[in-house]
């Protein structure tokens, strides 16, 4: 026979007038029983109240992007720029980054771009003691400068990071090429940055050696033949987000957000 709380057997007795205490006790028993079932369901992994993801619970990792027009969204839009995409819509839902993008069109390690900017000045204006990773990208704007000057400027930029945030990870990504036969000046920039990164203990990544964009320029490069299209920026997001994510274990712990 069923329990009176769930309408089985002698359930009609709870409707008989003159026994309010019995009615109340049975109703409470039913509520408690249902609550217990709900609790058991949640404990067993019931999706009615899904747990917050690890990414939403954790403090975001603080990233500063230093770069040129490849990182500002020129040729597409600011919202399409790869740093904006990593910040707002990461490809991996577990990735949780607070990205400050200080890139300026025309800038390089040596070359002065918009707002009188170089990569060194971008570092000095944006990196703070709680910055966990600084991602440099580029720059082809330094083509034509001597290797010695590029190397010295890159070393100054990497040293400036360590002065502002001693434990920050430094990721230096060289300029990409859309051809398997890049110009000598582009290779000179690449080689100078590789040497500077080695001296500073920075992680250097070579898009030329890794073949970024090769065979895909028609889809990934905009009408000007130089800057990435919106699809190209999503391609860069995939490349850079993977590189940054791989460095998370080496980063200092995130600084809790004050409330």
Coordinates of C-alpha atoms in Angstrom, one line a residue:
X1 CA 0.0 0.0 0.0
X2 CA 1.2 3.5 -0.8
X3 CA 2.2 6.2 1.6
X4 CA -0.6 8.6 2.5
X5 CA 1.6 11.5 1.5
X6 CA 1.6 10.4 -2.1
X7 CA -2.1 9.5 -2.4
X8 CA -2.0 5.7 -2.0
X9 CA -4.2 3.4 0.2
X10 CA -5.8 5.4 3.0
X11 CA -5.1 8.8 1.5
X12 CA -8.8 9.7 1.9
X13 CA -8.2 9.9 5.6
X14 CA -6.2 13.1 5.2
X15 CA -9.2 14.9 3.7
X16 CA -11.5 14.1 6.6
X17 CA -12.5 17.2 8.6
X18 CA -11.6 17.4 12.3
X19 CA -7.9 16.3 12.0
X20 CA -5.9 19.4 11.0
X21 CA -2.8 18.3 12.9
X22 CA -2.7 15.0 10.9
X23 CA -3.2 16.9 7.7
X24 CA -0.4 19.4 8.5
X25 CA 2.0 16.6 9.5
X26 CA 1.4 14.6 6.3
X27 CA 1.9 17.7 4.1
X28 CA 5.1 18.6 5.8
X29 CA 6.3 15.0 5.4
X30 CA 5.6 15.2 1.7
X31 CA 7.5 18.4 1.3
X32 CA 10.5 17.0 3.1
X33 CA 10.4 13.9 1.1
X34 CA 10.4 15.9 -2.2
X35 CA 13.2 18.1 -0.9
X36 CA 15.2 15.1 -0.1
X37 CA 14.7 13.7 -3.6
X38 CA 15.7 17.0 -5.2
X39 CA 18.8 17.2 -3.1
X40 CA 19.7 13.6 -4.0
X41 CA 19.2 14.5 -7.7
X42 CA 21.6 17.5 -7.5
X43 CA 24.2 15.5 -5.5
X44 CA 24.0 12.8 -8.2
X45 CA 24.8 15.4 -11.0
X46 CA 21.3 16.4 -11.9
X47 CA 21.5 19.2 -14.5
X48 CA 18.7 21.3 -13.2
X49 CA 21.2 23.5 -11.5
X50 CA 24.4 23.1 -13.4
X51 CA 27.6 24.0 -11.5
X52 CA 29.5 27.1 -12.7
X53 CA 32.4 26.2 -15.0
X54 CA 36.0 26.4 -13.7
X55 CA 36.6 29.3 -16.0
X56 CA 33.7 31.4 -14.6
X57 CA 34.8 30.7 -11.0
X58 CA 38.5 31.4 -11.4
X59 CA 40.1 34.8 -11.5
X60 CA 41.0 35.8 -15.1
X61 CA 44.7 35.6 -16.1
X62 CA 45.9 39.2 -16.9
X63 CA 47.4 39.5 -20.3
X64 CA 48.9 42.6 -22.0
X65 CA 49.2 42.5 -25.8
X66 CA 52.0 44.7 -27.4
X67 CA 51.9 45.0 -31.1
X68 CA 51.1 46.8 -34.4
X69 CA 48.2 46.9 -36.8
X70 CA 48.0 43.1 -37.0
X71 CA 46.7 43.3 -33.5
X72 CA 44.5 46.4 -33.7
X73 CA 42.1 45.0 -36.2
X74 CA 43.1 47.2 -39.1
X75 CA 41.6 45.6 -42.2
X76 CA 38.6 44.3 -40.2
X77 CA 37.6 46.0 -36.9
X78 CA 38.6 46.4 -33.3
X79 CA 36.1 43.8 -32.3
X80 CA 37.5 41.4 -34.8
X81 CA 41.1 41.8 -33.6
X82 CA 42.5 38.6 -32.1
X83 CA 43.1 40.1 -28.7
X84 CA 39.5 41.2 -28.5
X85 CA 38.3 37.7 -29.5
X86 CA 40.5 36.0 -26.9
X87 CA 39.1 38.4 -24.2
X88 CA 35.4 38.2 -25.2
X89 CA 34.9 34.9 -26.9
X90 CA 37.7 32.4 -26.2
X91 CA 37.7 29.3 -28.4
X92 CA 38.2 27.1 -25.3
X93 CA 35.5 27.9 -22.7
X94 CA 38.0 27.0 -20.0
X95 CA 40.3 29.9 -21.1
X96 CA 39.7 32.9 -18.9
X97 CA 41.8 36.0 -19.9
X98 CA 41.6 39.7 -19.1
X99 CA 43.3 41.1 -22.1
X100 CA 44.6 44.7 -22.3
X101 CA 45.5 45.4 -25.9
X102 CA 47.8 48.4 -26.3
X103 CA 48.9 47.8 -29.9
X104 CA 49.3 50.8 -32.1
X105 CA 49.2 51.0 -35.9
X106 CA 52.7 51.5 -37.4
X107 CA 54.6 50.5 -34.3
X108 CA 57.5 48.3 -33.9
X109 CA 60.4 47.7 -31.5
X110 CA 62.3 50.4 -33.2
X111 CA 59.8 52.1 -35.5
X112 CA 57.5 54.8 -34.0
X113 CA 53.8 54.4 -34.8
X114 CA 50.6 56.1 -34.0
X115 CA 50.5 58.1 -30.8
X116 CA 54.3 58.2 -30.8
X117 CA 54.3 54.6 -29.8
X118 CA 56.9 51.8 -29.8
X119 CA 56.8 48.4 -28.2
X120 CA 58.9 49.7 -25.4
X121 CA 56.5 52.6 -24.7
X122 CA 53.5 50.3 -24.9
X123 CA 55.1 48.1 -22.2
X124 CA 55.8 51.0 -19.9
X125 CA 52.3 52.4 -20.3
X126 CA 50.4 49.2 -19.7
X127 CA 52.3 46.5 -17.8
X128 CA 51.6 46.5 -14.0
X129 CA 52.9 44.4 -11.2
X130 CA 49.9 42.0 -11.5
X131 CA 50.4 41.4 -15.2
X132 CA 50.9 37.7 -15.8
X133 CA 51.8 37.5 -19.4
X134 CA 52.9 40.0 -22.0
X135 CA 52.4 38.9 -25.6
X136 CA 54.4 40.7 -28.3
X137 CA 53.4 40.3 -31.9
X138 CA 55.4 41.6 -34.8
X139 CA 56.7 43.7 -36.3
X140 CA 57.2 43.9 -40.0
X141 CA 57.3 47.7 -39.4
X142 CA 60.9 47.2 -38.2
X143 CA 62.0 46.0 -41.6
X144 CA 64.8 48.1 -42.9
X145 CA 66.3 48.8 -39.5
X146 CA 69.6 47.1 -38.6
X147 CA 69.6 43.8 -36.8
X148 CA 71.6 45.4 -34.0
X149 CA 69.1 48.1 -33.5
X150 CA 66.1 45.8 -33.5
X151 CA 67.8 43.4 -31.1
X152 CA 68.7 46.3 -28.7
X153 CA 65.1 47.6 -28.8
X154 CA 63.6 44.2 -28.3
X155 CA 65.9 43.6 -25.3
X156 CA 64.9 46.9 -23.9
X157 CA 61.2 46.0 -24.3
X158 CA 61.6 42.6 -22.6
X159 CA 63.7 44.2 -19.8
X160 CA 60.9 46.8 -19.3
X161 CA 58.4 44.0 -18.7
X162 CA 60.6 42.4 -16.0
X163 CA 61.1 45.8 -14.4
X164 CA 57.3 46.3 -14.2
X165 CA 56.2 42.7 -13.4
X166 CA 59.2 40.5 -12.5
X167 CA 57.4 37.2 -12.7
X168 CA 55.4 37.9 -15.9
X169 CA 55.8 35.4 -18.8
X170 CA 57.1 37.1 -21.9
X171 CA 55.9 35.7 -25.2
X172 CA 57.5 37.1 -28.3
X173 CA 55.9 36.3 -31.7
X174 CA 57.9 37.4 -34.7
X175 CA 56.4 38.8 -38.0
X176 CA 54.6 36.3 -40.2
X177 CA 55.1 35.9 -44.0
X178 CA 52.6 35.0 -46.6
X179 CA 55.2 33.4 -48.8
X180 CA 57.7 30.6 -48.4
X181 CA 60.4 33.0 -49.7
X182 CA 60.2 35.9 -47.2
X183 CA 62.3 39.1 -47.8
X184 CA 65.8 39.3 -46.3
X185 CA 64.6 42.3 -44.2
X186 CA 61.8 40.2 -42.7
X187 CA 64.2 37.4 -41.8
X188 CA 66.5 40.0 -40.2
X189 CA 63.7 41.1 -37.9
X190 CA 62.9 37.5 -37.0
X191 CA 66.5 36.7 -36.3
X192 CA 67.1 39.8 -34.1
X193 CA 64.0 39.0 -32.1
X194 CA 65.0 35.4 -31.6
X195 CA 68.4 36.5 -30.3
X196 CA 66.9 39.1 -27.9
X197 CA 64.3 36.6 -26.6
X198 CA 67.1 34.1 -25.9
X199 CA 69.0 36.6 -23.9
X200 CA 65.9 37.7 -21.9
X201 CA 64.6 34.2 -21.2
X202 CA 61.5 34.9 -23.2
X203 CA 59.5 32.4 -25.3
X204 CA 60.1 33.1 -29.0
X205 CA 57.6 31.8 -31.6
X206 CA 58.5 32.0 -35.3
X207 CA 55.4 32.2 -37.6
X208 CA 57.6 32.0 -40.6
X209 CA 59.1 28.6 -39.6
X210 CA 55.7 27.4 -38.5
X211 CA 54.1 28.4 -41.8
X212 CA 51.3 30.6 -40.5
X213 CA 49.1 31.8 -43.3
X214 CA 51.0 29.8 -46.0
X215 CA 48.6 28.5 -48.6
X216 CA 45.7 30.3 -47.0
X217 CA 46.4 33.9 -47.7
X218 CA 43.5 34.3 -50.2
X219 CA 41.1 33.5 -47.3
X220 CA 42.9 35.0 -44.4
X221 CA 44.3 38.3 -45.8
X222 CA 42.2 41.4 -46.5
X223 CA 42.0 43.4 -49.8
X224 CA 45.1 45.4 -49.0
X225 CA 47.2 42.3 -49.3
X226 CA 48.8 42.9 -45.9
X227 CA 46.4 43.0 -42.9
X228 CA 44.4 39.9 -41.8
X229 CA 40.7 39.8 -42.7
X230 CA 38.1 38.9 -40.1
X231 CA 38.8 35.3 -40.9
X232 CA 42.5 36.0 -40.6
X233 CA 42.0 37.5 -37.1
X234 CA 40.1 34.3 -36.1
X235 CA 43.0 32.3 -37.4
X236 CA 45.4 34.4 -35.3
X237 CA 43.1 34.0 -32.3
X238 CA 43.5 30.2 -32.6
X239 CA 47.3 30.5 -32.8
X240 CA 47.8 33.0 -30.0
X241 CA 45.1 31.6 -27.6
X242 CA 46.9 28.2 -27.8
X243 CA 50.3 29.8 -27.2
X244 CA 49.0 31.9 -24.3
X245 CA 47.0 29.0 -22.8
X246 CA 50.1 26.8 -22.8
X247 CA 51.9 29.3 -20.7
X248 CA 49.3 29.4 -17.9
X249 CA 51.1 26.9 -15.7
X250 CA 54.2 29.1 -15.8
X251 CA 52.2 32.3 -14.9
X252 CA 52.1 33.7 -11.3
X253 CA 48.7 33.2 -9.6
X254 CA 46.0 35.7 -10.6
X255 CA 45.5 38.6 -8.3
X256 CA 42.0 38.3 -6.8
X257 CA 39.6 41.0 -8.0
X258 CA 38.7 43.5 -5.3
X259 CA 35.0 43.9 -4.5

